[in-house]
mmCIF file of C-alpha atoms in Angstrom:
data_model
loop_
_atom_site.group_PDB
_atom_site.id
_atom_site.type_symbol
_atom_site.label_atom_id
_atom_site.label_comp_id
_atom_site.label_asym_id
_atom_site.label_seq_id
_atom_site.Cartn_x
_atom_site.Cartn_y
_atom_site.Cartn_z
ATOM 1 C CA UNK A 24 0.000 0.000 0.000
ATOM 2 C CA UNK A 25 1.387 3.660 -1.071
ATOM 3 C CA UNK A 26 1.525 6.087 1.710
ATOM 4 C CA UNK A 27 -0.734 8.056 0.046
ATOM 5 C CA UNK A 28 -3.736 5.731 0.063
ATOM 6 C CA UNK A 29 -3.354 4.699 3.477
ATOM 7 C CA UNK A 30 -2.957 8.910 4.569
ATOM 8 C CA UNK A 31 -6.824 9.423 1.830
ATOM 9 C CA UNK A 32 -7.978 6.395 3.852
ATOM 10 C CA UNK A 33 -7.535 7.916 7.064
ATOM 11 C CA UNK A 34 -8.535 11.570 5.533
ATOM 12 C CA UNK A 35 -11.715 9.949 4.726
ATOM 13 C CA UNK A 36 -12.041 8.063 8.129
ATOM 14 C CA UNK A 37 -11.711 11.205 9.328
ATOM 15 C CA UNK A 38 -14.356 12.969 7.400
ATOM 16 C CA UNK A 39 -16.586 9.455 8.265
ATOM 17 C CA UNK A 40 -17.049 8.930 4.479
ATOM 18 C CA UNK A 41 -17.324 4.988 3.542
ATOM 19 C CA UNK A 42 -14.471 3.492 1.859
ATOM 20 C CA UNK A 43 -13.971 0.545 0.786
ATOM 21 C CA UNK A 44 -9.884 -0.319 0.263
ATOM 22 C CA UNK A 45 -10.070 -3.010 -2.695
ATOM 23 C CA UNK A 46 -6.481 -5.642 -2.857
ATOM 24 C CA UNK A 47 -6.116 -7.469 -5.559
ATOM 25 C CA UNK A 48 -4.655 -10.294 -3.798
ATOM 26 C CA UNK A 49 -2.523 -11.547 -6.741
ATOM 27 C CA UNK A 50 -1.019 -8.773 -8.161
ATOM 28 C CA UNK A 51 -1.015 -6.324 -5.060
ATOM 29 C CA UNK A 52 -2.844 -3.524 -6.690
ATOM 30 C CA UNK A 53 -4.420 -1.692 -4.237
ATOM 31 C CA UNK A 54 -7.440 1.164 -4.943
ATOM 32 C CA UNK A 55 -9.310 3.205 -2.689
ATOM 33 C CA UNK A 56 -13.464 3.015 -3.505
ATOM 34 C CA UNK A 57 -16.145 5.260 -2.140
ATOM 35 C CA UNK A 58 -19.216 3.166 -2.709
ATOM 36 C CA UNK A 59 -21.797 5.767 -2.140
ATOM 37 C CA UNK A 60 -20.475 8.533 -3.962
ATOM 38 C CA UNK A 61 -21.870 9.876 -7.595
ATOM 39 C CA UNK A 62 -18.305 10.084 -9.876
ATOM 40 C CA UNK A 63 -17.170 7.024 -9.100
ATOM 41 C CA UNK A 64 -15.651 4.607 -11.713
ATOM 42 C CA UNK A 65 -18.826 2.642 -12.178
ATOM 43 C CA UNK A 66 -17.850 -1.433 -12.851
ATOM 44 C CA UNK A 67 -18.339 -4.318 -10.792
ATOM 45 C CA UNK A 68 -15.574 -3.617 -8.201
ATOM 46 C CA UNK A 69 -17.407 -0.465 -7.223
ATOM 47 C CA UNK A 70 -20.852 -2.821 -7.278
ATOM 48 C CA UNK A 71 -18.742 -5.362 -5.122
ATOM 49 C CA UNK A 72 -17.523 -3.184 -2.522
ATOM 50 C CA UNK A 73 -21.134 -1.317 -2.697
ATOM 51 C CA UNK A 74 -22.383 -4.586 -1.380
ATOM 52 C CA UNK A 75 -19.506 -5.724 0.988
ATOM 53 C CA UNK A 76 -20.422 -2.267 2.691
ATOM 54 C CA UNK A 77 -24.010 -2.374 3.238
ATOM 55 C CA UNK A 78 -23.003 -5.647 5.024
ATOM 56 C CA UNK A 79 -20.710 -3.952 6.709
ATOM 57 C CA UNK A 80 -18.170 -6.865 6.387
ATOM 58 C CA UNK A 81 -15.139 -7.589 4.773
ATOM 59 C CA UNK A 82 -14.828 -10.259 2.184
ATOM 60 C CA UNK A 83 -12.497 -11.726 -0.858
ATOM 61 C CA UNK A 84 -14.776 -11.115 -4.069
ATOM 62 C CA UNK A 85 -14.306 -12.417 -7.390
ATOM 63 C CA UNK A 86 -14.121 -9.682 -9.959
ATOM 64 C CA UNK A 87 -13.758 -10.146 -13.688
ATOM 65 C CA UNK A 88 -11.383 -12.963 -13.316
ATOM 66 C CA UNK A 89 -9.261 -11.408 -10.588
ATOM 67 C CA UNK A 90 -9.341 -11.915 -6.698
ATOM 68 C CA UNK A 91 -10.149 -8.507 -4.733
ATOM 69 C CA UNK A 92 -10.170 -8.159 -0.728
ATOM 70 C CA UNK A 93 -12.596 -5.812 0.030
ATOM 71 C CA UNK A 94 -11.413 -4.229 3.111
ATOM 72 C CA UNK A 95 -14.664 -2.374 4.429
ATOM 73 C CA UNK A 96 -14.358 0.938 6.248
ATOM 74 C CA UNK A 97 -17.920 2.293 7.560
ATOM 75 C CA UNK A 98 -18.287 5.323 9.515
ATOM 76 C CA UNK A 99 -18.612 4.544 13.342
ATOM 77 C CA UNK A 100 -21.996 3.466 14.800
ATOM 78 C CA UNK A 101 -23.449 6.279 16.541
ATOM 79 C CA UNK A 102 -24.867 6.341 20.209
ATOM 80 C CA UNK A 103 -27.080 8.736 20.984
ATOM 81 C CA UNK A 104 -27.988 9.187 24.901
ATOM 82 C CA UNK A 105 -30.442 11.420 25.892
ATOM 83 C CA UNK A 106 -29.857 12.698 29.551
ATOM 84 C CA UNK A 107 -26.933 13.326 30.768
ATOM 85 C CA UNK A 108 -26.979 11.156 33.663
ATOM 86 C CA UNK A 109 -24.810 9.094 36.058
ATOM 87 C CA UNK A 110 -24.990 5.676 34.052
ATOM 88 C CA UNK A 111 -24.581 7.900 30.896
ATOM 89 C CA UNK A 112 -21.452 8.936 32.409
ATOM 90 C CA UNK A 113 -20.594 5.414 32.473
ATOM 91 C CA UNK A 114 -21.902 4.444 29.244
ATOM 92 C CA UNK A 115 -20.077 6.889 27.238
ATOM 93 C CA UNK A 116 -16.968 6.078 27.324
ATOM 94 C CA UNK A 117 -17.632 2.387 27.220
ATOM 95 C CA UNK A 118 -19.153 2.964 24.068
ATOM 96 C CA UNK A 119 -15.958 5.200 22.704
ATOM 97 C CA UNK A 120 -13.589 1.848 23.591
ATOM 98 C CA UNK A 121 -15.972 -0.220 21.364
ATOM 99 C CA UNK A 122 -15.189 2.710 18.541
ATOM 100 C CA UNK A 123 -19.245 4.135 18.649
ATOM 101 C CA UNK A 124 -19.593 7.766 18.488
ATOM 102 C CA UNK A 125 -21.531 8.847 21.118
ATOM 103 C CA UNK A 126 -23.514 12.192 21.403
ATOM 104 C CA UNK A 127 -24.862 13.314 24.930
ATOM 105 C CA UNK A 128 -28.040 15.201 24.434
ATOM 106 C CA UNK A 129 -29.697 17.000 27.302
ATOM 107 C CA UNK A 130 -31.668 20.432 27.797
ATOM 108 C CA UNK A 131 -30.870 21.017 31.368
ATOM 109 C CA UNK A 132 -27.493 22.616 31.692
ATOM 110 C CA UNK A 133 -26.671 21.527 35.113
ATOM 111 C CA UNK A 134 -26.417 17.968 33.648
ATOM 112 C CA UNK A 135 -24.489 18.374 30.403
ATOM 113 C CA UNK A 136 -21.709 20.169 31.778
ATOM 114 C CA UNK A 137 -18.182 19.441 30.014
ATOM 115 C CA UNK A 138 -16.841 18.789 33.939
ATOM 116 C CA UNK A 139 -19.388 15.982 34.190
ATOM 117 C CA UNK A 140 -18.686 14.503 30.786
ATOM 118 C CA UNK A 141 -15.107 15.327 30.083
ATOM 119 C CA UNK A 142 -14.117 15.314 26.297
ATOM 120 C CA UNK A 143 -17.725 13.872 25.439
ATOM 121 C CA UNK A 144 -19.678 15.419 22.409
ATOM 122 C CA UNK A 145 -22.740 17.175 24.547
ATOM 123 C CA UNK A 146 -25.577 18.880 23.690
ATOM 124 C CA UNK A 147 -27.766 21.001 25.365
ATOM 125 C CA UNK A 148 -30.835 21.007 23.074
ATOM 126 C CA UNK A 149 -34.122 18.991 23.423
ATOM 127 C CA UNK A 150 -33.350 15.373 21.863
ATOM 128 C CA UNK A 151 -35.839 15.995 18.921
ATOM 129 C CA UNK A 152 -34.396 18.915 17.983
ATOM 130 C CA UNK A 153 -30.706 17.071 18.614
ATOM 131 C CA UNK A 154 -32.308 14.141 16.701
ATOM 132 C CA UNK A 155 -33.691 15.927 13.650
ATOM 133 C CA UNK A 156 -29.794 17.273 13.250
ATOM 134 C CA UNK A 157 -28.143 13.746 13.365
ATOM 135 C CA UNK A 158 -31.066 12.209 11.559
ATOM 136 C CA UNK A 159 -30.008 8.897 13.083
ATOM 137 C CA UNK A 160 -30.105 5.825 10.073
ATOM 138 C CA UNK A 161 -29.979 2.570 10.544
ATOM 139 C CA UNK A 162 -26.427 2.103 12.269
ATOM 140 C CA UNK A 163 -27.833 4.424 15.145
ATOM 141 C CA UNK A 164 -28.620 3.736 18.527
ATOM 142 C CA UNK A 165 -30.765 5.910 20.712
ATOM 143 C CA UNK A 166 -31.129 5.501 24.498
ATOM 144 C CA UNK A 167 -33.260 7.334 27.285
ATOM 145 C CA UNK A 168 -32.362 7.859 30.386
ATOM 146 C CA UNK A 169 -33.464 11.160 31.708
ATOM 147 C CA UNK A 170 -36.779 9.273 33.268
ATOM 148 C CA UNK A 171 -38.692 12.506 32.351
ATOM 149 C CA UNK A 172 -41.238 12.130 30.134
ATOM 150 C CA UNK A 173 -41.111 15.371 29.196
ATOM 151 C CA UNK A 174 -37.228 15.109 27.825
ATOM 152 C CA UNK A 175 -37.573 11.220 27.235
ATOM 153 C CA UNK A 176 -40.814 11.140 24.524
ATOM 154 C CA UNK A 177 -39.558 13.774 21.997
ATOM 155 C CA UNK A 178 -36.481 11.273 21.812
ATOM 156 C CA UNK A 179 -38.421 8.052 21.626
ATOM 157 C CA UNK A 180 -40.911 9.618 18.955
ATOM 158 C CA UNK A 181 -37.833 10.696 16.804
ATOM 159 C CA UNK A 182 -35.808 7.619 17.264
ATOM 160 C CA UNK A 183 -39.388 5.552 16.503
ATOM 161 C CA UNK A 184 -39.753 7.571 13.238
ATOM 162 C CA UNK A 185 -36.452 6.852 11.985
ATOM 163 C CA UNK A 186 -34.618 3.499 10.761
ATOM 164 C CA UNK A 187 -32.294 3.349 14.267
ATOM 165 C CA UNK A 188 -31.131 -0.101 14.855
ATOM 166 C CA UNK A 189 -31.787 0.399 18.512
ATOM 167 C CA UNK A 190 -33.784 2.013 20.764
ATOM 168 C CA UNK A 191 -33.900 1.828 24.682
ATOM 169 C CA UNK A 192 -35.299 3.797 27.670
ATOM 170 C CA UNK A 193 -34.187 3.703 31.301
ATOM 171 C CA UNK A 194 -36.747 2.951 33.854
ATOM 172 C CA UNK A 195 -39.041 -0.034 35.204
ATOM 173 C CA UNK A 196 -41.877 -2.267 33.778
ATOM 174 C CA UNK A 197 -44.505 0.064 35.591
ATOM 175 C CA UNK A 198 -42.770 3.057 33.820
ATOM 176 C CA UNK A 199 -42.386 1.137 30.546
ATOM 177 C CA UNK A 200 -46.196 0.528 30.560
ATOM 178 C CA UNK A 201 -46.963 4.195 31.868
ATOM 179 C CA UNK A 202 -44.866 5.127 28.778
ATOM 180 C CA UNK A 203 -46.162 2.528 26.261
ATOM 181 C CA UNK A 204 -49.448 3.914 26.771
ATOM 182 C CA UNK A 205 -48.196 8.188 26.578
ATOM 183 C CA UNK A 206 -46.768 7.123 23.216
ATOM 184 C CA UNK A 207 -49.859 5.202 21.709
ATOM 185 C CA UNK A 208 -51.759 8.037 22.589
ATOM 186 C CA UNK A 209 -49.592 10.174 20.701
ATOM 187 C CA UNK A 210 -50.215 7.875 17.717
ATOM 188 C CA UNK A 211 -47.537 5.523 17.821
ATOM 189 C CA UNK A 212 -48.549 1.926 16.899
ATOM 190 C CA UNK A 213 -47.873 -0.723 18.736
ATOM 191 C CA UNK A 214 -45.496 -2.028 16.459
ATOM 192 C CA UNK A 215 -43.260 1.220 16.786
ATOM 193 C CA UNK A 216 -43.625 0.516 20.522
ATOM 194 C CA UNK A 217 -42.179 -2.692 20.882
ATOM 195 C CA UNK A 218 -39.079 -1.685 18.977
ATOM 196 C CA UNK A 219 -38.393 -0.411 22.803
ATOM 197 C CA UNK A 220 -35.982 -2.290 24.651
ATOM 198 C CA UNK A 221 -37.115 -1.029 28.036
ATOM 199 C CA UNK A 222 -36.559 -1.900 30.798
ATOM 200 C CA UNK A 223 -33.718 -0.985 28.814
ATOM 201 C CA UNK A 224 -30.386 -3.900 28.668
ATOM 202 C CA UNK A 225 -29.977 -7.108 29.735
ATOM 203 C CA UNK A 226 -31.423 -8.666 32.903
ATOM 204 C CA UNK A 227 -28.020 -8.918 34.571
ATOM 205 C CA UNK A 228 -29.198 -7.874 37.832
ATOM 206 C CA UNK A 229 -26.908 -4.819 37.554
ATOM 207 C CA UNK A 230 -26.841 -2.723 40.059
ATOM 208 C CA UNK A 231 -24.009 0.599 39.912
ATOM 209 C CA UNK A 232 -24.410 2.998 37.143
ATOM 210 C CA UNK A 233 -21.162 0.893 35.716
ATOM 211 C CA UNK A 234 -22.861 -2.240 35.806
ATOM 212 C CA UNK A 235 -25.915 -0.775 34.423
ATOM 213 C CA UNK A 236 -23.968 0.576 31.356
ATOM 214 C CA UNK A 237 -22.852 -3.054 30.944
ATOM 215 C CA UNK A 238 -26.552 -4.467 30.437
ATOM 216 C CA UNK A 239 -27.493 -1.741 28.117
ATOM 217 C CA UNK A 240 -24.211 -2.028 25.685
ATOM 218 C CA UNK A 241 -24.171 -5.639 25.846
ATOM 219 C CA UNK A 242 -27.860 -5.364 24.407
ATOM 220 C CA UNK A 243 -27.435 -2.931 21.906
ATOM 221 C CA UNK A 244 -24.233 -4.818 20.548
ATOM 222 C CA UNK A 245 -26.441 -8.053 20.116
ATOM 223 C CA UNK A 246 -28.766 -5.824 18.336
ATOM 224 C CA UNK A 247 -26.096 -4.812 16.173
ATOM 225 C CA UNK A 248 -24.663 -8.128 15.351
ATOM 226 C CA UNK A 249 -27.014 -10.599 15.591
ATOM 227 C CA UNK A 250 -30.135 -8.082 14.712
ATOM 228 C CA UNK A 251 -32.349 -11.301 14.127
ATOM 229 C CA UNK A 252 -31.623 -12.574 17.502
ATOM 230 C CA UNK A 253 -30.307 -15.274 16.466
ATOM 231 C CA UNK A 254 -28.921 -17.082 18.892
ATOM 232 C CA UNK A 255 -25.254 -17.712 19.467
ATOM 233 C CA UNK A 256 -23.701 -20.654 16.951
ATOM 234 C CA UNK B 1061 -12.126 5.986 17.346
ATOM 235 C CA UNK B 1062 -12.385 2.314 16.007
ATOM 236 C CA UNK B 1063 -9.671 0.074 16.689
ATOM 237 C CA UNK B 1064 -9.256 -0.297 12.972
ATOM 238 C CA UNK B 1065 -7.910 3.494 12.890
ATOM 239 C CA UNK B 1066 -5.852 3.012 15.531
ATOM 240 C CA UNK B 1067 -4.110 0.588 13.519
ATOM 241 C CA UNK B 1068 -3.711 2.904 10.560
ATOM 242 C CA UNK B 1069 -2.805 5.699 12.561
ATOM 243 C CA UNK B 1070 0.341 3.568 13.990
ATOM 244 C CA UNK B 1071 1.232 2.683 10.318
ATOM 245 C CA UNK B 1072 1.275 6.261 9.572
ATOM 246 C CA UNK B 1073 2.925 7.814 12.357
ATOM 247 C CA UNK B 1074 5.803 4.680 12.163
ATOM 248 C CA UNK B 1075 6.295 5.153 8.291
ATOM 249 C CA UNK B 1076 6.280 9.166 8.854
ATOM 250 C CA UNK B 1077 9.165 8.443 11.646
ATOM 251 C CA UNK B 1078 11.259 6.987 8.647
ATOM 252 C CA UNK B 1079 10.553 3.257 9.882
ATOM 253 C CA UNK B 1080 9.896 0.519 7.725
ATOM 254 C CA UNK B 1081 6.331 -0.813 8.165
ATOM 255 C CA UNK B 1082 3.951 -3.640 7.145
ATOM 256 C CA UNK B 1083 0.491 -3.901 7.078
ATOM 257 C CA UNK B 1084 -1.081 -7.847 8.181
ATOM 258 C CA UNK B 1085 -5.080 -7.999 7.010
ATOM 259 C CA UNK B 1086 -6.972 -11.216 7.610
ATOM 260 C CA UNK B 1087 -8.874 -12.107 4.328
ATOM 261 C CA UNK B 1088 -10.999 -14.500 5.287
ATOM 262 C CA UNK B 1089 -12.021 -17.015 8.139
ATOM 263 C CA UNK B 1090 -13.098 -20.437 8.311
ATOM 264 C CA UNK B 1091 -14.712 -22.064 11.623
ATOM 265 C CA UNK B 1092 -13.941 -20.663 14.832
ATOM 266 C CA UNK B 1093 -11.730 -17.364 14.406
ATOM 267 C CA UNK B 1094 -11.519 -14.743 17.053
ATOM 268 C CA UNK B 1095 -11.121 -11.681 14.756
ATOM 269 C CA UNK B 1096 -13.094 -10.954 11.524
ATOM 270 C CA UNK B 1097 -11.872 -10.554 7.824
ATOM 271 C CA UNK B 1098 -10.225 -7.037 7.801
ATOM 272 C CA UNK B 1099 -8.703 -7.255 11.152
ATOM 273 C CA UNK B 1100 -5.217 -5.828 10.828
ATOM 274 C CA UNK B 1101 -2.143 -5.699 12.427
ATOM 275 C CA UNK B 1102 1.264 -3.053 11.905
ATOM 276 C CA UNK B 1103 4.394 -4.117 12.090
ATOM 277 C CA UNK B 1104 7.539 -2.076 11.843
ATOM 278 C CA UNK B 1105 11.405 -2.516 11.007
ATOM 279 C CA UNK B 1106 11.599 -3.239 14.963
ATOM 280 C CA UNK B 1107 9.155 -5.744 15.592
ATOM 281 C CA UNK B 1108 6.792 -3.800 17.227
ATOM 282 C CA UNK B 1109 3.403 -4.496 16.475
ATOM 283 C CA UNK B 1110 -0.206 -2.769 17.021
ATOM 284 C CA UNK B 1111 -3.529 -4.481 16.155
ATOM 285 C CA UNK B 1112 -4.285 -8.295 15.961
ATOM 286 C CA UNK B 1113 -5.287 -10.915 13.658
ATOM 287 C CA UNK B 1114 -5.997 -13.858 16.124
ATOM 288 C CA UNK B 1115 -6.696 -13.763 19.842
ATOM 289 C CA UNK B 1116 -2.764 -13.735 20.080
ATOM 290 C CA UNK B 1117 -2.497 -17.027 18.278
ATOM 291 C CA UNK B 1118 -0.384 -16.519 15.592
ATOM 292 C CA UNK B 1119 0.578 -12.586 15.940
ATOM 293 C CA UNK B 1120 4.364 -13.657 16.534
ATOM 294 C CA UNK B 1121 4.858 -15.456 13.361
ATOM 295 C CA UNK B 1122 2.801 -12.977 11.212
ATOM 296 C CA UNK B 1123 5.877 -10.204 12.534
ATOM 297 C CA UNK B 1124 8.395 -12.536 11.682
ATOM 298 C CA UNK B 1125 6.821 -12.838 7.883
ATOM 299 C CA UNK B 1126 6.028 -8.916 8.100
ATOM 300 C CA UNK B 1127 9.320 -8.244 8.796
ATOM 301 C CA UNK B 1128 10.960 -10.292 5.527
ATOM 302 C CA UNK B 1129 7.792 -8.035 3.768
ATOM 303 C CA UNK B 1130 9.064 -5.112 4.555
ATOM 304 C CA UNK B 1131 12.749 -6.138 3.758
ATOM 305 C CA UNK B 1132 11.963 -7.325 0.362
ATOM 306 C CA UNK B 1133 8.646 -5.446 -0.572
ATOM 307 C CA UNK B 1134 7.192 -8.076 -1.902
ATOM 308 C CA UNK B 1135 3.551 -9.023 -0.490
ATOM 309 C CA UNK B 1136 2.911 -12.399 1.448
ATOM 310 C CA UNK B 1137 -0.190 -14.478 1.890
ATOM 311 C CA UNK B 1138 -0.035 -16.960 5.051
ATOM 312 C CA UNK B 1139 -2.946 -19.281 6.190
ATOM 313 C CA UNK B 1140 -2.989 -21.102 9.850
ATOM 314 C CA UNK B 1141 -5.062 -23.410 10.786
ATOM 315 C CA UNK B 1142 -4.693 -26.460 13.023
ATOM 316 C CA UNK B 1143 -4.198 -28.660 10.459
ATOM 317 C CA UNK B 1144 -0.991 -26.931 9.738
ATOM 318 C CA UNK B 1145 1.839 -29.025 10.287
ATOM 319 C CA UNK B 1146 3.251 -26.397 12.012
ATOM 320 C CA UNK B 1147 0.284 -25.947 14.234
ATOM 321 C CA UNK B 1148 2.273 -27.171 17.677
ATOM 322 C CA UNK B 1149 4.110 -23.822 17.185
ATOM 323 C CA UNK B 1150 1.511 -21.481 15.779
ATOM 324 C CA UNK B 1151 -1.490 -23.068 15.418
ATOM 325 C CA UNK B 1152 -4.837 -21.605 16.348
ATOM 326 C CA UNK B 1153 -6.286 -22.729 19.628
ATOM 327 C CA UNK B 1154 -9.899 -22.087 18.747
ATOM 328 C CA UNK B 1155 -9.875 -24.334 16.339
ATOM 329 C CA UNK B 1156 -10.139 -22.404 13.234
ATOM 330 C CA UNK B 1157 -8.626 -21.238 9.921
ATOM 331 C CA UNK B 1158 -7.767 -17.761 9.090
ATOM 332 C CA UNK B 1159 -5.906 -16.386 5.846
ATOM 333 C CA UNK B 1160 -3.452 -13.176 5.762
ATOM 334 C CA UNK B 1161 -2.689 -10.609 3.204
ATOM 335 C CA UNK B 1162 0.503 -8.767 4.180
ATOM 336 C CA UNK B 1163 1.769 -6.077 2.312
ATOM 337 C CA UNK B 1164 4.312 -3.414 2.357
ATOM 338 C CA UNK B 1165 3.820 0.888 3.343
ATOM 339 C CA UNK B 1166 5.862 2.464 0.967
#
């Protein structure tokens, strides 16, 4: 590989544009492919690596008689947490080690304060506004924490109306079915609803805001990975 | 930051420190493999290496074949498995089989 591609590749890792680095395994031609982007060379390497990215995986492809890795590079998975509470404090930067980028959304400034979340993208709007900017697609994950309706809904409406691969709200069964029946009344179908994970992550028993952020990344990584629910091989 | 750019980043930041450096990408899997195809390791001139392409199975003898890529530029591609006849020394534990582009930063 040229030290140019691999200083474009991270130019465009930085800019969180897809790329797709395509080897040819036998001769060691390497090219860089954007698979989304009008103006590219059109063939079926670009259709190749198109597909290898929408899977989001990496794979050896077979094109026109020659053996290409695809090397898949997809911008990060995005985390959106509304409230900027204690397990959020938690959850953040758990998410940042698994390479998500997380955005910390919360109207009340004496919560998303810098000191509380240090080095942490925050943001003191209401999460629909926050949400309409992001515009969160399908490798976006939106959880609720704030336990007010009144900052939680707008974020669970948003999230509903858009193709996130997760959503999740803080709180108990009784507040699940207290909010269950706020949304339907707003118009949200049951069908919407139950794309809620709430009581939001895994039934780990967890107890400190630590453990906590443990149940709810552990179950939002099986969603991402396994989005069927497959069960483990 | 993914661990994938942390990776890159290293390359760079060895190859812009005038050090000779390889890049290891696993191509594909068969049965049980710990990392996915495109997991990648850097390797420099010194041994030192960032990333992985096992669960620590066979990083040590990917270097040693990064290290003759980067001498004589000239790409590699290694497969380990357990059937390997080498696999007392640098088999994979879990069971699987796992195949490795390796190329030269230049």
């Amino acid at each position: 590989m040229r030290r140019e591609l691999l200083a474009g590749l991270r130019a465009d890792r930085a800019a969180k544009r897809p790329v797709v680095v395509a080897t040819d395994l036998a001769g060691g031609e390497v090219r860089l492919l954007h698979p989304f982007e009008a103006g590219e060379p059109a063939g079926a390497l670009l259709r190749a690596a198109r597909g290898a990215a929408e899977r989001d995986r990496s794979e050896v492809a077979e094109v026109e008689g020659r053996e290409w890795f695809l090397r898949v590079f997809n911008p990060p998975v995005r985390v959106v947490i509304v409230g900027a509470v204690h397990v959020a404090q938690a959850l953040g930067p758990m998410c940042r080690l698994c390479g998500f980028d997380v955005h910390v959304v919360d109207p009340r400034r004496s919560f998303a304060t810098a000191e509380r979340f240090p080095g942490q993208a925050l943001s003191t709007e209401w999460p629909d506004e926050a949400l309409a900017r992001l515009h969160p697609d399908r490798r976006t994950a939106v959880v609720t924490m704030t336990h007010d309706p009144k900052i939680d809904d707008p974020g669970l409406v948003a999230a509903l109306r858009s193709p996130a691969f997760y959503v999740g709200a803080l709180g108990s069964k009784k507040t699940q079915a207290a909010r269950r029946e706020r949304l339907r009344r707003q118009g949200i179908a049951d069908a919407e609803l139950d794309r809620i994970h709430g009581p939001v992550g895994l039934a780990l028993g967890a107890v400190s805001p630590g453990e906590i952020a443990v149940s709810i990344l552990a179950q939002l990584v099986g969603r991402l990975r396994r989005p069927e629910g497959a069960p483990a091989p | 930051m993914s661990e994938g750019d942390e990776v890159l980043d290293q390359a760079q930041a060895w190859s812009d420190a005038g050090l000779g450096v390889a890049l290891a990408t696993v191509t594909s899997t068969w049965g049980s493999a710990l990392r996915p195809a495109g997991s990648q390791l850097a390797v420099n001139d010194q041994g030192a290496f960032a990333g992985s392409v096992s669960g620590g199975c066979v990083e040590a003898a990917v270097v040693l074949e990064a290290l003759e890529t980067i001498r004589d530029g000239k790409p590699r591609r290694l497969k380990y498995g357990v059937s390997d006849e080498k696999a007392w020394e640098v088999g994979m534990a879990c069971g699987g089989t796992i195949a490795i582009y390796v190329e030269k930063v230049e």
